[in-house]
Each structure stands twice: as structure tokens, then as C-alpha cells.
PDB file of C-alpha atoms in Angstrom:
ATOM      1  CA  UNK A   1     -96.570 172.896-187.261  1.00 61.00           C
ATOM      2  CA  UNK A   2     -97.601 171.927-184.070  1.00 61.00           C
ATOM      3  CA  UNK A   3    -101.039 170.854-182.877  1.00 59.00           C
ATOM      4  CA  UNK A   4    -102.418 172.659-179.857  1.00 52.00           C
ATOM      5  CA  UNK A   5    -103.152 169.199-177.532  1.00 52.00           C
ATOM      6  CA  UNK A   6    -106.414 168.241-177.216  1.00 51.00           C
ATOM      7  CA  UNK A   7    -108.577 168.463-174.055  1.00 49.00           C
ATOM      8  CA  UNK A   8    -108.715 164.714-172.763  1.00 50.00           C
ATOM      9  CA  UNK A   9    -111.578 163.483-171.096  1.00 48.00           C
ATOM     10  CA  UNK A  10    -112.120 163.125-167.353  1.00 51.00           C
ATOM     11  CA  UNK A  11    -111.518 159.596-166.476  1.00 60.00           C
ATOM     12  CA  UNK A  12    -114.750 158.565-165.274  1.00 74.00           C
ATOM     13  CA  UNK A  13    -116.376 155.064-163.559  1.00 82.00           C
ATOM     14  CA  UNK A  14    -118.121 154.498-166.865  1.00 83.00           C
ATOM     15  CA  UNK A  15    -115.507 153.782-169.468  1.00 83.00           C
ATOM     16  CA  UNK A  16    -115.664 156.747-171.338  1.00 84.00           C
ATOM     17  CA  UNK A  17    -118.451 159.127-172.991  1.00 84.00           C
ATOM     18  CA  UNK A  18    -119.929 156.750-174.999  1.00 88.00           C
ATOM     19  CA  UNK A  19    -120.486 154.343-172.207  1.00 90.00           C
ATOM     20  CA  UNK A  20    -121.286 156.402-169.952  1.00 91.00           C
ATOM     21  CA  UNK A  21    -124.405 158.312-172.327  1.00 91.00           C
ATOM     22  CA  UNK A  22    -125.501 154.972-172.406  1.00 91.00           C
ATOM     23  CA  UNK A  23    -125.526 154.499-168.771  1.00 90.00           C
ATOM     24  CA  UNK A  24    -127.353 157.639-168.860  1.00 92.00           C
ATOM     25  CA  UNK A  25    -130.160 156.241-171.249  1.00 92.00           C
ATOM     26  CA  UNK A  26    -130.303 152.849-169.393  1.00 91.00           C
ATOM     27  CA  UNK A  27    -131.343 155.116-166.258  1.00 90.00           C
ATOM     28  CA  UNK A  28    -133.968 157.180-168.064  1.00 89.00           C
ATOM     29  CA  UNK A  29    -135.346 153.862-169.039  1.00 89.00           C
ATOM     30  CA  UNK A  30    -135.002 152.067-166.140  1.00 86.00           C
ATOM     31  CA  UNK A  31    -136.976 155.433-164.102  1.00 84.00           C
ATOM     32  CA  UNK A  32    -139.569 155.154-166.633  1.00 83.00           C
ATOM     33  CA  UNK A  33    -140.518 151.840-166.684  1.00 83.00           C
ATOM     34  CA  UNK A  34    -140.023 151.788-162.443  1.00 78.00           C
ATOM     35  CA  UNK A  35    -143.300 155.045-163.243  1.00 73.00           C
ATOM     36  CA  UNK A  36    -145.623 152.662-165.456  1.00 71.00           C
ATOM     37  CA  UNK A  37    -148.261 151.311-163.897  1.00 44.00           C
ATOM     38  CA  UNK A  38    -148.808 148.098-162.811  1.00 39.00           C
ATOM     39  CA  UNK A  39    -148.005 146.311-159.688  1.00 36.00           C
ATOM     40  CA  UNK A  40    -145.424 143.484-160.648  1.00 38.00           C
ATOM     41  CA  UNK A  41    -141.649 143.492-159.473  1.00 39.00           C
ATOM     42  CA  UNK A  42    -138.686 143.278-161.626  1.00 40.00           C
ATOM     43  CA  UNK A  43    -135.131 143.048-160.903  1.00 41.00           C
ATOM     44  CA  UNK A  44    -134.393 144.849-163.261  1.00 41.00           C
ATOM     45  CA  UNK A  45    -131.467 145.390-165.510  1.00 42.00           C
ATOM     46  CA  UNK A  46    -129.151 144.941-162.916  1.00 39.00           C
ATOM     47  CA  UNK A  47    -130.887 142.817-160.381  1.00 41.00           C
ATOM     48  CA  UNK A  48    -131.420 145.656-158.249  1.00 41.00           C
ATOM     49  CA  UNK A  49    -135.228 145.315-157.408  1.00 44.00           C
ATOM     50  CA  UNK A  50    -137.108 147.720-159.800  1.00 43.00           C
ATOM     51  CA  UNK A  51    -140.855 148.063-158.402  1.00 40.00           C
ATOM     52  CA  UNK A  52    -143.332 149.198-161.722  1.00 38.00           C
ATOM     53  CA  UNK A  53    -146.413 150.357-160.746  1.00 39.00           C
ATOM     54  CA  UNK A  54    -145.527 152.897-158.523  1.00 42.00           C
ATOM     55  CA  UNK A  55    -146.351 156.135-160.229  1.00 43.00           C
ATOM     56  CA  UNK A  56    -143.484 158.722-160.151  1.00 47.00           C
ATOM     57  CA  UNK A  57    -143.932 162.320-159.262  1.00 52.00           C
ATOM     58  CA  UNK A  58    -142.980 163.485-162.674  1.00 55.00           C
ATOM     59  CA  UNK A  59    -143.035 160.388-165.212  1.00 62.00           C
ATOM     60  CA  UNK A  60    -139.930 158.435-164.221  1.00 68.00           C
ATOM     61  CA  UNK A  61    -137.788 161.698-164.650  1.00 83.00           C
ATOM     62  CA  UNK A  62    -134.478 161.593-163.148  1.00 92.00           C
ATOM     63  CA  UNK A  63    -133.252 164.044-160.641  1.00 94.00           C
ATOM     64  CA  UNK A  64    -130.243 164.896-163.470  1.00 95.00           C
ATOM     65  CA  UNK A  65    -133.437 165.751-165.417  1.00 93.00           C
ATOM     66  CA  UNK A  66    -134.301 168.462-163.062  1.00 92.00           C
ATOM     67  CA  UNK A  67    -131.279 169.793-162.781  1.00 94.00           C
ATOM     68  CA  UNK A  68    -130.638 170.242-166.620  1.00 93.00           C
ATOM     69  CA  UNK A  69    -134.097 171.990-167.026  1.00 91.00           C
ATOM     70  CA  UNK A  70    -133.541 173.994-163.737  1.00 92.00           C
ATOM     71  CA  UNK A  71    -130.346 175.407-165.178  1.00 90.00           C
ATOM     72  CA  UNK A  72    -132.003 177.313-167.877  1.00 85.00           C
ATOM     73  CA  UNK A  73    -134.054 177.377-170.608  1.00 82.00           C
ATOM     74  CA  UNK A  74    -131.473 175.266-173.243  1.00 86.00           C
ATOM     75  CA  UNK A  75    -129.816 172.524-170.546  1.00 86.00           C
ATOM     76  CA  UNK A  76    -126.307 171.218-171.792  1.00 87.00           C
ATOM     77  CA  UNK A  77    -126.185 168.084-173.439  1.00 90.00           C
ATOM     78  CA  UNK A  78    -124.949 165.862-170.224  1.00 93.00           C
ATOM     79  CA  UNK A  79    -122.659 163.678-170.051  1.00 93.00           C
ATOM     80  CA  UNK A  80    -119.633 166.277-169.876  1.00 92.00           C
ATOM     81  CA  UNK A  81    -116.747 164.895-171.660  1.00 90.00           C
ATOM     82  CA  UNK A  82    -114.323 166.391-169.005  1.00 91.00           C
ATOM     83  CA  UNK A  83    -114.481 168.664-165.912  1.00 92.00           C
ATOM     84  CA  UNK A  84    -113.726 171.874-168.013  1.00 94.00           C
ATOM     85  CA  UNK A  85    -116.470 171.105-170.410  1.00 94.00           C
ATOM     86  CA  UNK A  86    -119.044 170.761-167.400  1.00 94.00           C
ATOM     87  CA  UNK A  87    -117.579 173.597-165.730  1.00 95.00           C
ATOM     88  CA  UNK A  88    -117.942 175.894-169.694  1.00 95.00           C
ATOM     89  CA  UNK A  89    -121.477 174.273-169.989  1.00 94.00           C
ATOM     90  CA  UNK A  90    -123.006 174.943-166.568  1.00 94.00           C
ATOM     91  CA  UNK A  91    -121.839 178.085-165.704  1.00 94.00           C
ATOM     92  CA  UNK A  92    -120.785 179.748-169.212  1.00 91.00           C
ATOM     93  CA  UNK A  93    -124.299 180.670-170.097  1.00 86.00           C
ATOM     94  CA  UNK A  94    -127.873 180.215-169.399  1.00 83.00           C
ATOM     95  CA  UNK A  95    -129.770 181.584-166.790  1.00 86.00           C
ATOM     96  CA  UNK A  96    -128.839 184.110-163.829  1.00 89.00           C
ATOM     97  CA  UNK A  97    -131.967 183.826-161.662  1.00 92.00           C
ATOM     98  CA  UNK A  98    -130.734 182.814-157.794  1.00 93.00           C
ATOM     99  CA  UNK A  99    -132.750 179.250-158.559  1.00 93.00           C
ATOM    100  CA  UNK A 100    -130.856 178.772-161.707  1.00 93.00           C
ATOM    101  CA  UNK A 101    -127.296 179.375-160.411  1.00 95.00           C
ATOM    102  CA  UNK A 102    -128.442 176.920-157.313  1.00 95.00           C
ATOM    103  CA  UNK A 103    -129.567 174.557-160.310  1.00 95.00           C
ATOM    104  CA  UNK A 104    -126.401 174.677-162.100  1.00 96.00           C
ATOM    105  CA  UNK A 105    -123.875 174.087-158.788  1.00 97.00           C
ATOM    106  CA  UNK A 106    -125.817 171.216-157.760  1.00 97.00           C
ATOM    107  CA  UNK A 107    -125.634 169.996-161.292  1.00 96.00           C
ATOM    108  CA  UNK A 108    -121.857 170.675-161.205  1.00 97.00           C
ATOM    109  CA  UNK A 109    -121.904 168.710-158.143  1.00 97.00           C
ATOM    110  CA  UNK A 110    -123.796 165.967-159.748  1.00 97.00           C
ATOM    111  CA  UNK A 111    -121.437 165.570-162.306  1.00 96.00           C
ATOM    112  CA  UNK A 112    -118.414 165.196-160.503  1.00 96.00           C
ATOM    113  CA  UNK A 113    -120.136 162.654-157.981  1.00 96.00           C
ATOM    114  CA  UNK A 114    -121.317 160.674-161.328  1.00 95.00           C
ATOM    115  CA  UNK A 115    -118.170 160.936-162.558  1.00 93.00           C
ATOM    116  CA  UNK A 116    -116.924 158.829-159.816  1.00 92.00           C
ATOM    117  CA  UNK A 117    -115.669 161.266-157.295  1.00 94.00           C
ATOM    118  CA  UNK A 118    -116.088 160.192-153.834  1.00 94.00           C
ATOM    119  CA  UNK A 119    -118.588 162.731-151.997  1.00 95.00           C
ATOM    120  CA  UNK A 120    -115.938 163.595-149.339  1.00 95.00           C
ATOM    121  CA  UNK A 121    -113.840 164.791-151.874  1.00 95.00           C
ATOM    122  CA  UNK A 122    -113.903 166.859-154.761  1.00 95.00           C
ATOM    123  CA  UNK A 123    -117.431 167.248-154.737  1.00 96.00           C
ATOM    124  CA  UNK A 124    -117.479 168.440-151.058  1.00 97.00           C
ATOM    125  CA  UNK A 125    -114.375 170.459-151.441  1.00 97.00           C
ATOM    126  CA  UNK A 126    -116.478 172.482-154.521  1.00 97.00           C
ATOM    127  CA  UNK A 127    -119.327 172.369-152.680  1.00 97.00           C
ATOM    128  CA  UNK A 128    -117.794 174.509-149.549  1.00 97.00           C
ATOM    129  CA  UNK A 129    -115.867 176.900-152.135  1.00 96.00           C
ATOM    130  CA  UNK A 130    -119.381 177.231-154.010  1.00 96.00           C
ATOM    131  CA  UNK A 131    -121.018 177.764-150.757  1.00 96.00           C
ATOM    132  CA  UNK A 132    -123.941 175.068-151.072  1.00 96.00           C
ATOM    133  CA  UNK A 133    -125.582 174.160-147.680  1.00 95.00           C
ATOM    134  CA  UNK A 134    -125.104 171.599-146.256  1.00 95.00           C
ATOM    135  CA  UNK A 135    -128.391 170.571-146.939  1.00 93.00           C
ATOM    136  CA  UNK A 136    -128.666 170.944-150.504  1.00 95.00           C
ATOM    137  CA  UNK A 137    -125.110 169.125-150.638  1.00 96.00           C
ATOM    138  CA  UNK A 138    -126.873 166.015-149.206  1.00 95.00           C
ATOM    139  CA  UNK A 139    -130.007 166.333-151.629  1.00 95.00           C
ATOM    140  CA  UNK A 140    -127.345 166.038-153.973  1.00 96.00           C
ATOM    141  CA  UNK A 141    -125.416 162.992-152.923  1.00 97.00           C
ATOM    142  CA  UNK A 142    -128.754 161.019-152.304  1.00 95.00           C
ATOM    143  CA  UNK A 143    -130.459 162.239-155.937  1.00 95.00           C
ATOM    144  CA  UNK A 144    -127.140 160.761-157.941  1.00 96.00           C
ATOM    145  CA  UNK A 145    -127.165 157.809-155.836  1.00 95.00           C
ATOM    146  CA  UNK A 146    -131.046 156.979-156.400  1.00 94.00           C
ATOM    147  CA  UNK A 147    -130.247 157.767-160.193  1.00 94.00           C
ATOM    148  CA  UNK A 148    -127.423 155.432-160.381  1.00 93.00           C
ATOM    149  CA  UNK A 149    -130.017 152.515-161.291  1.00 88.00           C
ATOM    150  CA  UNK A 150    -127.372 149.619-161.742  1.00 86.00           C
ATOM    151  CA  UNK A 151    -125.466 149.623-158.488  1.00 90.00           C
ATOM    152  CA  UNK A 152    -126.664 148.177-155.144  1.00 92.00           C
ATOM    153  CA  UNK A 153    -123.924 150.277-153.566  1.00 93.00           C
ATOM    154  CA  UNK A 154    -125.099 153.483-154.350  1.00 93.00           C
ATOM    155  CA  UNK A 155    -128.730 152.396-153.335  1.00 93.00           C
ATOM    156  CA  UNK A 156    -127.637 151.485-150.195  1.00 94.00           C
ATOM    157  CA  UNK A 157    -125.796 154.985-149.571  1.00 94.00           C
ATOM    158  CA  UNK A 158    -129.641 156.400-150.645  1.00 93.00           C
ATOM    159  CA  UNK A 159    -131.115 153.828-148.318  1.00 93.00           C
ATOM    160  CA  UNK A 160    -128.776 155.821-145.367  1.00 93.00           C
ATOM    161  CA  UNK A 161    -128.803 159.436-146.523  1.00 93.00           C
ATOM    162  CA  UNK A 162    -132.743 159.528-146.958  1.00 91.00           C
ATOM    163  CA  UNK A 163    -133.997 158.958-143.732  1.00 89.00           C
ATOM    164  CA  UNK A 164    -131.095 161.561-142.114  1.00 90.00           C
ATOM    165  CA  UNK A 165    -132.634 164.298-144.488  1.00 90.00           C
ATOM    166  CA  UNK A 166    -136.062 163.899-143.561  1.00 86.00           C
ATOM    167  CA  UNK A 167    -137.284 167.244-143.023  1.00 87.00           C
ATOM    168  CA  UNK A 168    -141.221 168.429-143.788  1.00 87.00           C
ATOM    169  CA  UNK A 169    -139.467 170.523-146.936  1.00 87.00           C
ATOM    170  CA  UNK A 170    -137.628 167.697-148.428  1.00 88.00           C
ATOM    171  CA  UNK A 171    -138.769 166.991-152.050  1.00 88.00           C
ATOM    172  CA  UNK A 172    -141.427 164.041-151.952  1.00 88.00           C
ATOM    173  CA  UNK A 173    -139.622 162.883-155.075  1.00 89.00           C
ATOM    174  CA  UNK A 174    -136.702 161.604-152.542  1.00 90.00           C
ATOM    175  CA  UNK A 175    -139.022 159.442-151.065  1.00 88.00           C
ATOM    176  CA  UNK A 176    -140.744 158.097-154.248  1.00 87.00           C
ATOM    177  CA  UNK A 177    -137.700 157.424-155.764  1.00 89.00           C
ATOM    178  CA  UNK A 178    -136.509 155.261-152.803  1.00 89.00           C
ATOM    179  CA  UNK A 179    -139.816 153.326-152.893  1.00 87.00           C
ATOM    180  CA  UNK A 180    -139.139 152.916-157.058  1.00 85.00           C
ATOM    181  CA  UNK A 181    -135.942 151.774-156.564  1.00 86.00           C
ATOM    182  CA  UNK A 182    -137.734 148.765-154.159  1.00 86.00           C
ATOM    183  CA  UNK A 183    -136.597 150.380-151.020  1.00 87.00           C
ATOM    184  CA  UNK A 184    -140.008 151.412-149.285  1.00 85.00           C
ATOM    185  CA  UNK A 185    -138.866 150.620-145.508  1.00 86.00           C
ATOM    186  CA  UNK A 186    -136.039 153.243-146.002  1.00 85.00           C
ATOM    187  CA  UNK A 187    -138.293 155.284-147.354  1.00 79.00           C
ATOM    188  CA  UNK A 188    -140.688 155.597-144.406  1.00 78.00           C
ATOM    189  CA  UNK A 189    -137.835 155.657-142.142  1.00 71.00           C
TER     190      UNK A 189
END
């Protein structure tokens, strides 16, 4: 008999699904303790400048966070072992409501720029065909670079992005975040 083949994983920047649900839980932590008060300045895990004391907007969640919960009621376990899973998971089920299906691209998007995907491609390539704005495509970007915790790299691309989205409607989380992630001049940019 044969065996059907099995779905392989999406290579990814993390090393695999277990490494990578760990990378996951090292940023939960990381945004939590960054929302406890006090006033004293890590570096972090990483080295990458951790302020605590600064309270967050919604206990150290992560932006992922929001996404998840804004896709419906259940959210999908997250990390996505491949790019069919996340595509089954986000979009097979859940909610309909207009904020939910916004939810669930952006967390689509997410994924794939988590993944590893540079923004210019994939990710903006499914963006046009899933007709985010422009806007919201940016919100994106900056939200999985400020949750990306351990690099300086994608901090800095947060440190750029902000500032060019400031706009009176732009979630005060964006800026808190920045300030968290010991980035306040970039943040009042």
C-alpha cells in the first residue's frame, strides 16, 4: 500500500514548530514582564533593551494576541505548522463579521511575515490579492516586528515604520509597544 505523503512544514526562521512555539512563549513573557511595574531596565533575553515598568495597554499582550481573539470566538492554536494549515485555520471557520475576516487576513499576514517572509513579498503579494489597505498592511508589518522580542533588526524596522504611520487613529498600543521595547524617541517621533 502506499502512504498518502504527509503535509511538510513551512520552512520557517525558527527551526521548526517546536522552536518556534517557544519563540512564541519567550515573547509572551518577555511583553509581560516589559508591562510589570517598576522602573528598572533590563536587556533582556536578548540584549535588546526591555524597559519594565511601563504599563502596557492590555497586560503585556502581544499584537498576535489580538489577532487570534479578533478572529473569533475559539482562535487557532498559532504557530501554523505550514502555510495550508494557517490558511485551513484562519479562514476555514470562525467568525464572518467584516472585523473578524479583517482579523483573520491580517493574522494570515502575520504569519507569513513571522514565518520569515520578507514584507515585499509574499506577504504583500497576499495582501493586494486579499485587498488589505495599505494602511492596515503597515499596522501589520510594524505589530510582528515589535512582537519579534529577540531581534534588534526587526526593532529597528518598528523604530522606521512607526513614526510613518502616525495618524490620530493609529492604535496607542503601537506607540506603547515601541516605548516597551526601549525605543521611546521613535515613539514620539
Amino acid at each position: 500500500r502506499r502512504r498518502a505523503p504527509r503535509a511538510r512544514a513551512t520552512p520557517d526562521r525558527h527551526g521548526g514548530p517546536a522552536a518556534w512555539t517557544g519563540a512564541i512563549r519567550a515573547r509572551r513573557a518577555a511583553a509581560a514582564a516589559a508591562s510589570a511595574d517598576g522602573s528598572e531596565t533590563s536587556d533582556g533575553p536578548s540584549g535588546t533593551g526591555v524597559v519594565s515598568g511601563i504599563p502596557a495597554l492590555d497586560d503585556g499582550a502581544l499584537f498576535l494576541d489580538d489577532l487570534l481573539h479578533g478572529a473569533g470566538e475559539h482562535p487557532p492554536p498559532y504557530p501554523f505548522k505550514s502555510a495550508t494549515e494557517a490558511a485551513a485555520r484562519v479562514f476555514g471557520g470562525g467568525s464572518a463579521r467584516p472585523d473578524a475576516l479583517v482579523a483573520k487576513r491580517c493574522l494570515f499576514l502575520y504569519y507569513l511575515l513571522d514565518a520569515g517572509a520578507p514584507a515585499e513579498g509574499a506577504p504583500a503579494s497576499f495582501a493586494r490579492s486579499a485587498r488589505l489597505s495599505p494602511r492596515l498592511f503597515a499596522q501589520t508589518v510594524a505589530a510582528a516586528a515589535l512582537d519579534d522580542w529577540d531581534s534588534q533588526t526587526a526593532l529597528d524596522e518598528a523604530r522606521a515604520l512607526v513614526p510613518k504611520m502616525a495618524r490620530k487613529d493609529l492604535p496607542a498600543k503601537f506607540v506603547a509597544a515601541l516605548v516597551a521595547r526601549g525605543a521611546p524617541a521613535a515613539a514620539l517621533a
